Structure formats: C-alpha cells, structure tokens
Amino acid sequence: MFRRIKYKNEADFEKLRQSAHVVAVTLAEVAKCIKPGVPLLYLDQIGEQCIRDHHAVPSFKGYEGYPASLCLSVNDVVVHGIPKQGDYLTDGDIISVDCGALLNGFHGDFAYTFAVGEVAEDVRLLMERTKQSLNEAIKVAVAGKTVGDIGYTVESYVGQFNYGVVRELCGHGIGRDMHERPDVCNYGRPNTGDRLQHGMCICIEPMITLGKRNIYMENDGWTIRTKDHKPAAHYEHQMIITDKGTEVISSYKLIGEVLGTTELY
C-alpha cells in the first residue's frame, strides 16, 4: 500500500521537540546506571519510570506486541533486544539503548550505544565511527537532498573501515506514528529516493557491524543478531527539515554530561 509523507507544521514541531526532550532525559538517566552487573530489566524499569514521570508513555511498550519500554541490544544484538530475567551487563559489553516516548500525540525516538566498563579497541572504534557516520549523514540531511544521499553518506563513511551495513532495517519518518514514510536506509545512491522537504521529520539510525552485514531474527520475533555474532553499534538522531535549515531535535548532550564526553548533537 502506498504511504504518503506526512508533513508537519510549526505547532507539530514544537510537540516533537517536547517528546524528543523526554527521550534525551530518559537516555541520560539510563546512562547513569550502565555498568557491569546491572540487570537489563532494571535499566528498562528506570527508562519507563523516567518517561512516565515526564507525563509521557513509552512508545515501544505494546507496539505490535513488544513487551518492554526500551530496546536493549547487547554486543551482537543489532536492535530490538528484549530485556529478560537473568540478563546482566558484563565488563567489555556494548549496549544500544533505543528509547521512544509519546507525548501530546507525537513520538520522540532515538538511540545511543554505550560501553560497559573497558571494551576492546576494535569495538570502541566501531562505536566511534558509527556515531561519526550519523554526524556525516546529518550534514547532508537538508531540504533538497534525498534519502539516497543520506544512505550513500553513511555507507561511504563506514565502508572505508570494511564494516558491515545492515540493509534489512532502516531509519524512518516520525510524527503521530512512530514509523512513517520516508524509509531512510543506510545505503543508497546520491540523488535517489524521496526528496527532503520543508515539514518533514525523520530519524537517521546507522546500524553497523564489526563483521559481515548479515543478520537473523530470534524466535521471539524481535531480537535481531549478526549471523557471525560479531558486535554491532547503533546510533539514532531525530530531526526536522525546514527551508531555513535542519534542526536536530534529539540530543546526546545530557548523555555526554553523564559520560564526560563532548557530543556534537
């Protein structure tokens, strides 16, 4: 079925900014708790409580049957990891925390990959370069460019390091629905696909693997792993497109304050 792009006005953008703020605060609260020995279920509880404390509801919980408030994806889990009883963080892990919040009818949605204790150097570089590929993609995510330009930028940047680019999953438009058109792939050709225009809100989310790009889904119908079981990193930003420029409404700055890092967005 053909899906039309749902354009937003300034009132919609303000509500999207508010939802994105809830996600930023929530990810920062979760960041404070990420360390070896912490149960994944505890992180999910922290995330849900923070979202509800800000008068929002978790976008993910109950979405097509998803049972948790956060997607917590450890090591070779690319995305959609479900926190389960008995799952704990260990030193050297990496964990992608993907969070969504619904406030005043609009969704906020973005993600960050965290190191747990000391991680191997090749894994640290995977995280750093995946995040940088997102930063590079944001530079071309402006009115007049296309989703193909975005995908080409991500793929070209990480390709120089021989990383895998997951193709079966992608970024997306967002608004009253969490997943809207356009699809925003992490591969593509310049000047192809939907053109970015004033009034659009999109999420760009590189999902990059240390090994091959091939993935599979577990029997739970959600958890996506790399076939070679090598680690994957996942970062996501949310932005609005206007004729006056692109505004990144998600923010890693609160996370940076927790981690002691400087974040570009």
C-alpha positions as a LaTeX table, in Angstrom:
\begin{tabular}{lrrr}
\hline
Residue & $x$ (\AA) & $y$ (\AA) & $z$ (\AA) \\
\hline
Met1 & 0.00 & 0.00 & 0.00 \\
Phe2 & 1.32 & 3.45 & $-0.91$ \\
Arg3 & 2.14 & 5.59 & 2.11 \\
Arg4 & 2.17 & 9.33 & 1.75 \\
Ile5 & 4.64 & 11.54 & 3.57 \\
Lys6 & 3.01 & 13.34 & 6.48 \\
Tyr7 & 4.22 & 16.92 & 6.59 \\
Lys8 & 4.22 & 18.85 & 9.88 \\
Asn9 & 3.64 & 22.46 & 10.81 \\
Glu10 & 5.38 & 24.53 & 13.50 \\
Ala11 & 2.89 & 23.51 & 16.18 \\
Asp12 & 3.65 & 19.86 & 15.38 \\
Phe13 & 7.39 & 20.56 & 15.50 \\
Glu14 & 7.09 & 22.02 & 18.98 \\
Lys15 & 5.34 & 18.90 & 20.22 \\
Leu16 & 8.01 & 16.74 & 18.58 \\
Arg17 & 10.70 & 18.76 & 20.36 \\
Gln18 & 8.97 & 18.09 & 23.68 \\
Ser19 & 8.79 & 14.35 & 23.02 \\
Ala20 & 12.44 & 14.30 & 21.99 \\
His21 & 13.38 & 16.06 & 25.21 \\
Val22 & 11.73 & 13.29 & 27.24 \\
Val23 & 13.82 & 10.72 & 25.37 \\
Ala24 & 17.02 & 12.72 & 25.96 \\
Val25 & 16.38 & 12.92 & 29.70 \\
Thr26 & 15.50 & 9.22 & 29.83 \\
Leu27 & 18.62 & 8.07 & 27.98 \\
Ala28 & 20.74 & 10.18 & 30.34 \\
Glu29 & 19.09 & 8.57 & 33.38 \\
Val30 & 19.71 & 5.12 & 31.95 \\
Ala31 & 23.32 & 6.08 & 31.17 \\
Lys32 & 23.92 & 6.69 & 34.88 \\
Cys33 & 23.10 & 3.04 & 35.59 \\
Ile34 & 25.13 & 1.32 & 32.87 \\
Lys35 & 27.93 & $-0.67$ & 34.50 \\
Pro36 & 28.93 & $-4.32$ & 34.94 \\
Gly37 & 26.48 & $-6.39$ & 36.97 \\
Val38 & 23.38 & $-4.30$ & 36.26 \\
Pro39 & 20.29 & $-6.30$ & 35.17 \\
Leu40 & 18.76 & $-5.28$ & 31.84 \\
Leu41 & 15.31 & $-5.39$ & 33.42 \\
Tyr42 & 16.45 & $-2.72$ & 35.88 \\
Leu43 & 17.51 & $-0.44$ & 33.01 \\
Asp44 & 14.10 & $-0.94$ & 31.43 \\
Gln45 & 12.38 & $-0.05$ & 34.70 \\
Ile46 & 14.48 & 3.11 & 35.04 \\
Gly47 & 13.60 & 4.10 & 31.47 \\
Glu48 & 9.89 & 3.51 & 31.83 \\
Gln49 & 9.68 & 5.37 & 35.13 \\
Cys50 & 11.51 & 8.38 & 33.71 \\
Ile51 & 9.25 & 8.52 & 30.65 \\
Arg52 & 6.11 & 8.36 & 32.81 \\
Asp53 & 7.49 & 10.90 & 35.30 \\
His54 & 7.55 & 13.34 & 32.37 \\
His55 & 3.84 & 12.66 & 31.64 \\
Ala56 & 4.65 & 10.65 & 28.52 \\
Val57 & 4.16 & 6.98 & 27.72 \\
Pro58 & 6.74 & 4.55 & 26.29 \\
Ser59 & 6.29 & 4.37 & 22.51 \\
Phe60 & 7.66 & 0.86 & 22.32 \\
Lys61 & 5.75 & $-0.93$ & 25.08 \\
Gly62 & 2.94 & $-2.87$ & 23.44 \\
Tyr63 & 3.94 & $-1.74$ & 19.93 \\
Glu64 & 2.98 & $-4.72$ & 17.78 \\
Gly65 & 3.34 & $-6.79$ & 20.94 \\
Tyr66 & 6.80 & $-5.60$ & 22.04 \\
Pro67 & 6.93 & $-6.31$ & 25.80 \\
Ala68 & 9.38 & $-3.69$ & 27.13 \\
Ser69 & 9.79 & 0.09 & 27.29 \\
Leu70 & 13.34 & 0.15 & 25.90 \\
Cys71 & 15.12 & $-1.85$ & 23.24 \\
Leu72 & 18.32 & $-3.05$ & 24.94 \\
Ser73 & 20.68 & $-4.65$ & 22.44 \\
Val74 & 23.93 & $-6.11$ & 23.76 \\
Asn75 & 27.02 & $-6.98$ & 21.69 \\
Asp76 & 25.90 & $-8.99$ & 18.62 \\
Val77 & 22.27 & $-7.91$ & 19.03 \\
Val78 & 21.80 & $-5.21$ & 16.40 \\
Val79 & 18.41 & $-3.88$ & 17.51 \\
His80 & 15.17 & $-4.81$ & 19.30 \\
Gly81 & 16.81 & $-6.66$ & 22.17 \\
Ile82 & 14.23 & $-7.58$ & 24.83 \\
Pro83 & 15.40 & $-7.33$ & 28.46 \\
Lys84 & 14.85 & $-10.67$ & 30.19 \\
Gln85 & 15.18 & $-12.08$ & 33.68 \\
Gly86 & 18.76 & $-13.17$ & 34.25 \\
Asp87 & 20.32 & $-10.83$ & 31.65 \\
Tyr88 & 23.12 & $-8.73$ & 33.18 \\
Leu89 & 25.72 & $-6.39$ & 31.78 \\
Thr90 & 29.33 & $-7.56$ & 31.99 \\
Asp91 & 32.63 & $-5.73$ & 31.63 \\
Gly92 & 33.52 & $-5.28$ & 27.96 \\
Asp93 & 29.95 & $-5.37$ & 26.68 \\
Ile94 & 28.42 & $-2.71$ & 24.50 \\
Ile95 & 24.71 & $-1.94$ & 24.69 \\
Ser96 & 22.47 & 0.01 & 22.34 \\
Val97 & 19.66 & 1.72 & 24.23 \\
Asp98 & 16.80 & 2.68 & 21.91 \\
Cys99 & 14.06 & 4.76 & 23.52 \\
Gly100 & 10.74 & 6.13 & 22.33 \\
Ala101 & 8.30 & 8.44 & 24.13 \\
Leu102 & 4.81 & 9.54 & 23.16 \\
Leu103 & 3.76 & 12.96 & 24.46 \\
Asn104 & 0.86 & 15.12 & 23.28 \\
Gly105 & 0.24 & 12.81 & 20.34 \\
Phe106 & 3.78 & 12.85 & 18.91 \\
His107 & 6.72 & 10.46 & 19.22 \\
Gly108 & 10.33 & 11.02 & 20.14 \\
Asp109 & 12.72 & 8.22 & 19.15 \\
Phe110 & 16.49 & 7.92 & 19.26 \\
Ala111 & 19.29 & 5.65 & 20.41 \\
Tyr112 & 22.85 & 5.55 & 21.75 \\
Thr113 & 25.40 & 2.75 & 22.12 \\
Phe114 & 27.24 & 2.62 & 25.45 \\
Ala115 & 30.44 & 0.89 & 26.51 \\
Val116 & 30.20 & $-1.20$ & 29.67 \\
Gly117 & 33.48 & $-0.85$ & 31.51 \\
Glu118 & 36.53 & $-1.32$ & 29.26 \\
Val119 & 35.81 & $-2.50$ & 25.73 \\
Ala120 & 38.20 & $-3.86$ & 23.12 \\
Glu121 & 39.83 & $-1.25$ & 20.89 \\
Asp122 & 38.23 & $-2.51$ & 17.68 \\
Val123 & 34.82 & $-2.32$ & 19.34 \\
Arg124 & 35.49 & 1.17 & 20.65 \\
Leu125 & 36.41 & 2.28 & 17.14 \\
Leu126 & 33.25 & 0.68 & 15.74 \\
Met127 & 31.18 & 2.75 & 18.16 \\
Glu128 & 33.09 & 5.95 & 17.41 \\
Arg129 & 32.90 & 5.53 & 13.66 \\
Thr130 & 29.25 & 4.53 & 13.65 \\
Lys131 & 28.39 & 7.67 & 15.57 \\
Gln132 & 30.51 & 9.73 & 13.18 \\
Ser133 & 28.70 & 8.23 & 10.20 \\
Leu134 & 25.49 & 9.59 & 11.72 \\
Asn135 & 27.08 & 13.02 & 12.11 \\
Glu136 & 28.19 & 12.94 & 8.48 \\
Ala137 & 24.68 & 11.93 & 7.36 \\
Ile138 & 23.12 & 14.82 & 9.27 \\
Lys139 & 25.24 & 17.24 & 7.24 \\
Val140 & 23.51 & 16.15 & 4.03 \\
Ala141 & 20.03 & 15.78 & 5.56 \\
Val142 & 18.80 & 19.15 & 4.32 \\
Ala143 & 15.91 & 20.31 & 2.16 \\
Gly144 & 16.58 & 19.47 & $-1.48$ \\
Lys145 & 18.72 & 16.41 & $-0.78$ \\
Thr146 & 17.37 & 12.85 & $-0.94$ \\
Val147 & 17.26 & 9.81 & 1.31 \\
Gly148 & 19.67 & 8.24 & $-1.17$ \\
Asp149 & 22.17 & 10.97 & $-0.33$ \\
Ile150 & 21.85 & 10.07 & 3.35 \\
Gly151 & 22.32 & 6.35 & 2.77 \\
Tyr152 & 25.26 & 6.90 & 0.44 \\
Thr153 & 26.96 & 9.09 & 3.05 \\
Val154 & 26.63 & 6.50 & 5.83 \\
Glu155 & 27.73 & 3.62 & 3.62 \\
Ser156 & 30.68 & 5.52 & 2.16 \\
Tyr157 & 31.96 & 6.62 & 5.55 \\
Val158 & 31.89 & 3.22 & 7.26 \\
Gly159 & 32.92 & 1.39 & 4.09 \\
Gln160 & 36.46 & 2.70 & 4.40 \\
Phe161 & 36.76 & 0.60 & 7.58 \\
Asn162 & 35.29 & $-2.54$ & 5.97 \\
Tyr163 & 32.34 & $-2.59$ & 8.37 \\
Gly164 & 29.02 & $-4.20$ & 7.53 \\
Val165 & 25.98 & $-2.02$ & 6.84 \\
Val166 & 22.70 & $-3.67$ & 7.84 \\
Arg167 & 20.28 & $-3.35$ & 4.93 \\
Glu168 & 17.13 & $-5.02$ & 6.21 \\
Leu169 & 16.46 & $-2.26$ & 8.78 \\
Cys170 & 16.40 & 1.49 & 8.32 \\
Gly171 & 15.56 & 4.90 & 9.70 \\
His172 & 12.16 & 6.45 & 9.10 \\
Gly173 & 9.85 & 9.38 & 9.16 \\
Ile174 & 8.19 & 10.06 & 12.51 \\
Gly175 & 5.31 & 12.09 & 13.92 \\
Arg176 & 1.93 & 10.95 & 15.21 \\
Asp177 & 3.02 & 7.48 & 14.08 \\
Met178 & 6.38 & 6.18 & 15.23 \\
His179 & 7.24 & 4.83 & 11.78 \\
Glu180 & 6.21 & 6.96 & 8.83 \\
Arg181 & 7.46 & 7.47 & 5.31 \\
Pro182 & 10.13 & 8.02 & 4.12 \\
Asp183 & 12.29 & 4.99 & 4.81 \\
Val184 & 15.83 & 6.24 & 5.47 \\
Cys185 & 18.28 & 3.49 & 4.54 \\
Asn186 & 21.96 & 3.41 & 5.49 \\
Tyr187 & 22.99 & 2.62 & 1.92 \\
Gly188 & 22.00 & 4.12 & $-1.41$ \\
Arg189 & 22.88 & 6.21 & $-4.41$ \\
Pro190 & 23.06 & 10.01 & $-4.49$ \\
Asn191 & 20.02 & 11.90 & $-5.76$ \\
Thr192 & 17.67 & 8.91 & $-5.49$ \\
Gly193 & 14.62 & 8.19 & $-3.37$ \\
Asp194 & 12.32 & 10.61 & $-1.57$ \\
Arg195 & 13.49 & 14.21 & $-1.55$ \\
Leu196 & 13.73 & 16.02 & 1.77 \\
Gln197 & 11.31 & 18.93 & 2.03 \\
His198 & 10.10 & 21.52 & 4.49 \\
Gly199 & 7.75 & 19.97 & 7.04 \\
Met200 & 9.35 & 16.54 & 7.29 \\
Cys201 & 10.59 & 14.91 & 10.48 \\
Ile202 & 12.95 & 11.94 & 10.11 \\
Cys203 & 15.15 & 9.61 & 12.12 \\
Ile204 & 18.55 & 8.55 & 10.78 \\
Glu205 & 19.94 & 5.45 & 12.51 \\
Pro206 & 23.09 & 3.71 & 11.27 \\
Met207 & 23.26 & 0.03 & 12.30 \\
Ile208 & 26.83 & $-1.03$ & 11.62 \\
Thr209 & 28.58 & $-4.35$ & 12.26 \\
Leu210 & 32.19 & $-5.21$ & 13.02 \\
Gly211 & 31.94 & $-8.22$ & 10.73 \\
Lys212 & 29.57 & $-9.17$ & 7.93 \\
Arg213 & 26.29 & $-7.31$ & 7.47 \\
Asn214 & 24.15 & $-10.48$ & 7.58 \\
Ile215 & 21.57 & $-10.74$ & 10.35 \\
Tyr216 & 18.86 & $-13.08$ & 11.62 \\
Met217 & 15.82 & $-12.83$ & 13.89 \\
Glu218 & 15.46 & $-14.96$ & 17.00 \\
Asn219 & 12.34 & $-17.00$ & 17.73 \\
Asp220 & 10.92 & $-14.21$ & 19.93 \\
Gly221 & 10.10 & $-12.34$ & 16.72 \\
Trp222 & 12.08 & $-9.26$ & 17.76 \\
Thr223 & 15.73 & $-9.78$ & 18.63 \\
Ile224 & 17.99 & $-9.16$ & 15.61 \\
Arg225 & 21.53 & $-10.59$ & 15.78 \\
Thr226 & 24.53 & $-10.63$ & 13.47 \\
Lys227 & 24.95 & $-14.04$ & 11.85 \\
Asp228 & 28.67 & $-14.10$ & 12.64 \\
His229 & 27.95 & $-12.93$ & 16.22 \\
Lys230 & 30.33 & $-10.01$ & 15.93 \\
Pro231 & 29.31 & $-6.77$ & 17.69 \\
Ala232 & 27.06 & $-4.14$ & 16.16 \\
Ala233 & 26.69 & $-0.45$ & 17.02 \\
His234 & 23.53 & 1.62 & 16.65 \\
Tyr235 & 23.02 & 5.37 & 16.98 \\
Glu236 & 19.93 & 7.38 & 16.07 \\
His237 & 19.06 & 11.06 & 15.83 \\
Gln238 & 15.73 & 12.72 & 15.10 \\
Met239 & 15.49 & 15.93 & 13.07 \\
Ile240 & 13.06 & 18.29 & 11.42 \\
Ile241 & 13.61 & 19.56 & 7.89 \\
Thr242 & 12.76 & 23.17 & 7.07 \\
Asp243 & 13.57 & 25.61 & 4.29 \\
Lys244 & 15.68 & 27.52 & 6.82 \\
Gly245 & 17.80 & 24.52 & 7.74 \\
Thr246 & 17.70 & 21.20 & 9.55 \\
Glu247 & 17.22 & 21.10 & 13.31 \\
Val248 & 18.38 & 18.04 & 15.25 \\
Ile249 & 15.74 & 17.84 & 17.97 \\
Ser250 & 17.22 & 14.79 & 19.68 \\
Ser251 & 20.24 & 15.43 & 21.87 \\
Tyr252 & 23.15 & 13.41 & 23.22 \\
Lys253 & 24.37 & 16.34 & 25.31 \\
Leu254 & 22.81 & 15.08 & 28.57 \\
Ile255 & 24.37 & 11.68 & 27.90 \\
Gly256 & 27.69 & 13.43 & 27.35 \\
Glu257 & 27.41 & 15.09 & 30.76 \\
Val258 & 27.00 & 11.65 & 32.34 \\
Leu259 & 29.84 & 10.08 & 30.36 \\
Gly260 & 32.16 & 13.07 & 30.44 \\
Thr261 & 32.22 & 13.35 & 26.65 \\
Thr262 & 31.53 & 16.18 & 24.23 \\
Glu263 & 28.69 & 15.45 & 21.83 \\
Leu264 & 28.20 & 17.24 & 18.53 \\
Tyr265 & 24.40 & 16.99 & 18.75 \\
\hline
\end{tabular}
